[in-house]
Amino acid sequence: MQFEATHVSKDSGKSGRGPRALKRIVAAWHSLRGLASGIGWRLLVRVLFFSSVVTLLLTLLQLYLDYRRDVRTIDVRMSEIDSGYRRSIGEGLRRIDLRQLQLQVDGILRLPDISYVEVRESTDRANPVVVTAGSRAANPPTRHEFRIFYTNRGAVRLIGILVVEATFDRIYRRLLDTTAVIMVTQAIKTFIVSFFILLIIHQLLTRHLAAISTLLRRYDLR
């Protein structure tokens, strides 16, 4: 009989804890629903607005820094083209080796962000040698001309010009992808952080204010 009584008391305790937990969940839900029409909703809107502005400014700053870095990378690549291809292109122009010149021009075109390459002979002849690769743009974002000289017996002579154009299409695509990723992740993070800030403030302040307001509405001065 003692065992049965103990067993019954444990069951009754478990069954009692169940309704109490359910009541707490229901009360919390009704309390959060009340925030939509009170100070909590206005606080959430202000937190989201401020967080969105800060996120937007930081995103623009990061995109600007990424853009400057990519542009500097293209400038460095132009310098590498000048130092790496000047001698070989000069030899090809001196010998009028069209096959070598075409290979050099195609090699430059395969470099990242390069859209058009042209080697033009500097001569007084009616039909100078011109070797091209890629598509020429009307207004390229960046265009460099490198003068190619040849030294013969101490005399320096201009024998050609190397024209290299670069495009920013890959940079713009990468910036758009980065913008989409940053905005989505920051929006999710901002919403989650704002929600938990609202929940903490509600637990510490607004639920007490709501209880006081409810009590005062029921109070009769008479």
Coordinates of C-alpha atoms in Angstrom, one line a residue:
M1 CA 0.0 0.0 0.0
Q2 CA 2.9 2.4 0.7
F3 CA 4.4 1.7 -2.7
E4 CA 1.0 2.4 -4.4
A5 CA 0.6 5.7 -2.6
T6 CA 4.1 6.8 -3.5
H7 CA 3.5 5.9 -7.2
V8 CA 0.3 7.8 -7.3
S9 CA 1.9 10.9 -5.8
K10 CA 4.7 10.9 -8.4
D11 CA 2.2 10.6 -11.2
S12 CA 0.1 13.4 -9.8
G13 CA 3.3 15.6 -9.6
K14 CA 4.2 14.9 -13.2
S15 CA 0.7 15.6 -14.4
G16 CA 0.7 18.8 -12.4
R17 CA 3.9 20.0 -13.9
G18 CA 2.6 19.5 -17.4
P19 CA -0.4 22.0 -17.1
R20 CA 1.9 24.5 -15.4
A21 CA 4.4 24.4 -18.2
L22 CA 1.6 24.7 -20.8
K23 CA 0.2 27.7 -18.9
R24 CA 3.6 29.4 -18.9
I25 CA 4.0 28.9 -22.7
V26 CA 0.5 30.3 -23.3
A27 CA 1.1 33.3 -21.1
A28 CA 4.4 34.1 -22.8
W29 CA 2.8 33.8 -26.2
H30 CA 0.0 36.2 -25.3
S31 CA 2.5 38.6 -23.8
L32 CA 4.6 38.6 -26.9
R33 CA 1.5 39.2 -29.0
G34 CA 0.8 42.2 -27.0
L35 CA 4.1 43.7 -28.0
A36 CA 2.9 44.3 -31.6
S37 CA 0.7 47.1 -30.4
G38 CA 2.8 48.5 -27.7
I39 CA 6.3 49.9 -27.0
G40 CA 7.9 46.6 -28.0
W41 CA 6.9 47.0 -31.7
R42 CA 8.1 50.5 -31.9
L43 CA 11.4 49.4 -30.3
L44 CA 11.8 46.6 -32.7
V45 CA 11.2 48.9 -35.7
R46 CA 13.8 51.3 -34.5
V47 CA 16.4 48.6 -33.8
L48 CA 15.8 47.1 -37.2
F49 CA 16.1 50.5 -38.9
F50 CA 19.3 51.4 -37.1
S51 CA 20.8 48.0 -37.7
S52 CA 19.9 48.1 -41.4
V53 CA 21.5 51.5 -41.8
V54 CA 24.7 50.4 -40.2
T55 CA 24.7 47.2 -42.2
L56 CA 24.3 49.2 -45.4
L57 CA 27.1 51.6 -44.6
L58 CA 29.5 48.7 -43.7
T59 CA 28.5 46.8 -46.9
L60 CA 29.2 49.9 -49.1
L61 CA 32.6 50.4 -47.4
Q62 CA 33.5 46.7 -47.9
L63 CA 32.4 46.8 -51.6
Y64 CA 34.5 50.0 -52.1
L65 CA 37.6 48.4 -50.6
D66 CA 37.1 45.3 -52.7
Y67 CA 36.7 47.4 -55.8
R68 CA 39.9 49.3 -55.1
R69 CA 41.8 46.1 -54.5
D70 CA 40.6 44.5 -57.7
V71 CA 41.5 47.7 -59.7
R72 CA 44.9 47.7 -58.2
T73 CA 45.3 44.0 -59.2
I74 CA 44.6 45.0 -62.8
D75 CA 47.2 47.8 -62.6
V76 CA 49.7 45.3 -61.3
R77 CA 48.9 42.9 -64.1
M78 CA 49.5 45.6 -66.6
S79 CA 52.9 46.3 -65.2
E80 CA 53.7 42.6 -65.4
I81 CA 52.6 42.5 -69.0
D82 CA 54.9 45.4 -69.7
S83 CA 57.9 43.8 -68.0
G84 CA 57.2 40.2 -69.2
Y85 CA 56.3 40.6 -72.9
R86 CA 58.1 43.7 -74.0
R87 CA 61.4 41.9 -75.0
S88 CA 59.7 39.0 -76.8
I89 CA 57.3 41.2 -78.7
G90 CA 60.2 43.5 -79.6
E91 CA 62.1 40.5 -81.1
G92 CA 59.0 39.5 -83.0
L93 CA 58.5 42.9 -84.5
R94 CA 62.2 43.2 -85.4
R95 CA 62.0 39.9 -87.3
I96 CA 58.4 40.5 -88.5
D97 CA 57.6 37.0 -87.0
L98 CA 53.8 37.1 -87.3
R99 CA 53.4 33.6 -85.7
Q100 CA 55.4 34.6 -82.6
L101 CA 53.6 37.8 -82.3
Q102 CA 50.2 36.1 -82.5
L103 CA 51.2 33.6 -79.8
Q104 CA 52.3 36.4 -77.6
V105 CA 49.1 38.4 -78.1
D106 CA 47.0 35.3 -77.4
G107 CA 49.0 34.6 -74.3
I108 CA 48.3 38.1 -73.0
L109 CA 44.6 37.8 -73.8
R110 CA 44.3 34.7 -71.7
L111 CA 45.2 36.6 -68.6
P112 CA 42.3 37.5 -66.2
D113 CA 40.3 40.6 -67.1
I114 CA 42.1 41.3 -70.4
S115 CA 39.6 41.9 -73.2
Y116 CA 41.7 43.2 -76.1
V117 CA 45.4 43.1 -77.1
E118 CA 47.0 44.8 -80.1
V119 CA 50.6 45.0 -81.4
R120 CA 51.1 47.6 -84.0
E121 CA 54.4 48.2 -85.9
S122 CA 55.8 51.7 -85.9
T123 CA 57.0 52.3 -89.4
D124 CA 56.7 54.6 -92.4
R125 CA 55.5 51.8 -94.7
A126 CA 52.0 51.9 -96.1
N127 CA 50.9 48.6 -94.5
P128 CA 52.4 48.2 -91.0
V129 CA 52.2 44.9 -89.2
V130 CA 49.1 44.8 -86.9
V131 CA 48.3 41.7 -84.7
T132 CA 45.2 41.7 -82.5
A133 CA 43.3 39.4 -80.2
G134 CA 40.0 39.8 -78.4
S135 CA 37.2 42.4 -78.9
R136 CA 37.9 46.1 -78.8
A137 CA 35.6 48.2 -76.7
A138 CA 34.4 51.7 -77.5
N139 CA 35.1 53.0 -74.0
P140 CA 37.2 50.5 -72.1
P141 CA 37.5 50.9 -68.3
T142 CA 41.2 50.9 -68.5
R143 CA 43.6 51.0 -71.5
H144 CA 47.4 51.0 -71.6
E145 CA 49.8 51.6 -74.4
F146 CA 53.4 50.4 -74.1
R147 CA 56.0 51.7 -76.4
I148 CA 58.4 49.0 -77.6
F149 CA 62.0 50.0 -78.4
Y150 CA 64.9 48.2 -80.1
T151 CA 68.5 49.0 -79.4
N152 CA 70.9 48.5 -82.3
R153 CA 74.6 49.6 -82.0
G154 CA 73.7 52.0 -79.2
A155 CA 70.8 53.6 -81.2
V156 CA 67.4 53.3 -79.6
R157 CA 64.5 53.1 -82.1
L158 CA 60.8 52.9 -81.6
I159 CA 59.6 49.8 -83.5
G160 CA 56.1 49.2 -82.2
I161 CA 53.3 49.8 -79.7
L162 CA 51.5 47.3 -77.5
V163 CA 47.9 48.2 -76.6
V164 CA 46.2 46.3 -73.8
E165 CA 42.6 46.8 -72.7
A166 CA 41.0 45.4 -69.6
T167 CA 37.3 44.9 -68.6
F168 CA 35.7 45.2 -65.2
D169 CA 32.9 42.7 -65.9
R170 CA 34.3 40.1 -63.6
I171 CA 34.8 42.7 -60.9
Y172 CA 31.2 43.9 -61.2
R173 CA 29.9 40.3 -61.1
R174 CA 31.9 39.5 -58.0
L175 CA 30.7 42.7 -56.3
L176 CA 27.1 41.8 -57.0
D177 CA 27.5 38.3 -55.7
T178 CA 29.3 39.7 -52.6
T179 CA 26.5 42.3 -52.1
A180 CA 23.8 39.6 -52.3
V181 CA 25.6 37.3 -49.8
I182 CA 26.3 40.1 -47.4
M183 CA 22.8 41.6 -47.5
V184 CA 21.1 38.2 -46.9
T185 CA 23.4 37.1 -44.1
Q186 CA 23.3 40.5 -42.4
A187 CA 19.5 40.7 -42.7
I188 CA 19.1 37.3 -41.1
K189 CA 21.6 38.2 -38.3
T190 CA 20.1 41.6 -37.7
F191 CA 16.6 40.2 -37.4
I192 CA 17.7 37.4 -35.0
V193 CA 19.7 39.8 -32.8
S194 CA 16.9 42.4 -32.8
F195 CA 14.4 39.7 -31.9
F196 CA 16.5 38.6 -28.9
I197 CA 17.1 42.2 -27.8
L198 CA 13.3 42.7 -27.9
L199 CA 12.8 39.5 -26.0
I200 CA 15.3 40.5 -23.3
I201 CA 13.8 44.0 -22.9
H202 CA 10.4 42.5 -22.7
Q203 CA 11.4 40.2 -19.9
L204 CA 13.1 42.9 -18.0
L205 CA 10.9 45.9 -18.6
T206 CA 7.9 45.9 -21.0
R207 CA 6.0 43.0 -19.4
H208 CA 6.1 44.8 -16.1
L209 CA 4.8 48.0 -17.7
A210 CA 2.1 46.0 -19.4
A211 CA 1.1 44.4 -16.1
I212 CA 1.0 47.9 -14.4
S213 CA -1.1 49.3 -17.3
T214 CA -3.5 46.4 -17.1
L215 CA -3.9 46.9 -13.3
L216 CA -4.4 50.6 -13.7
R217 CA -7.1 50.1 -16.3
R218 CA -9.0 48.0 -13.8
Y219 CA -8.6 50.5 -11.0
D220 CA -11.7 52.5 -10.0
L221 CA -11.0 55.9 -8.4
R222 CA -14.4 55.8 -6.7

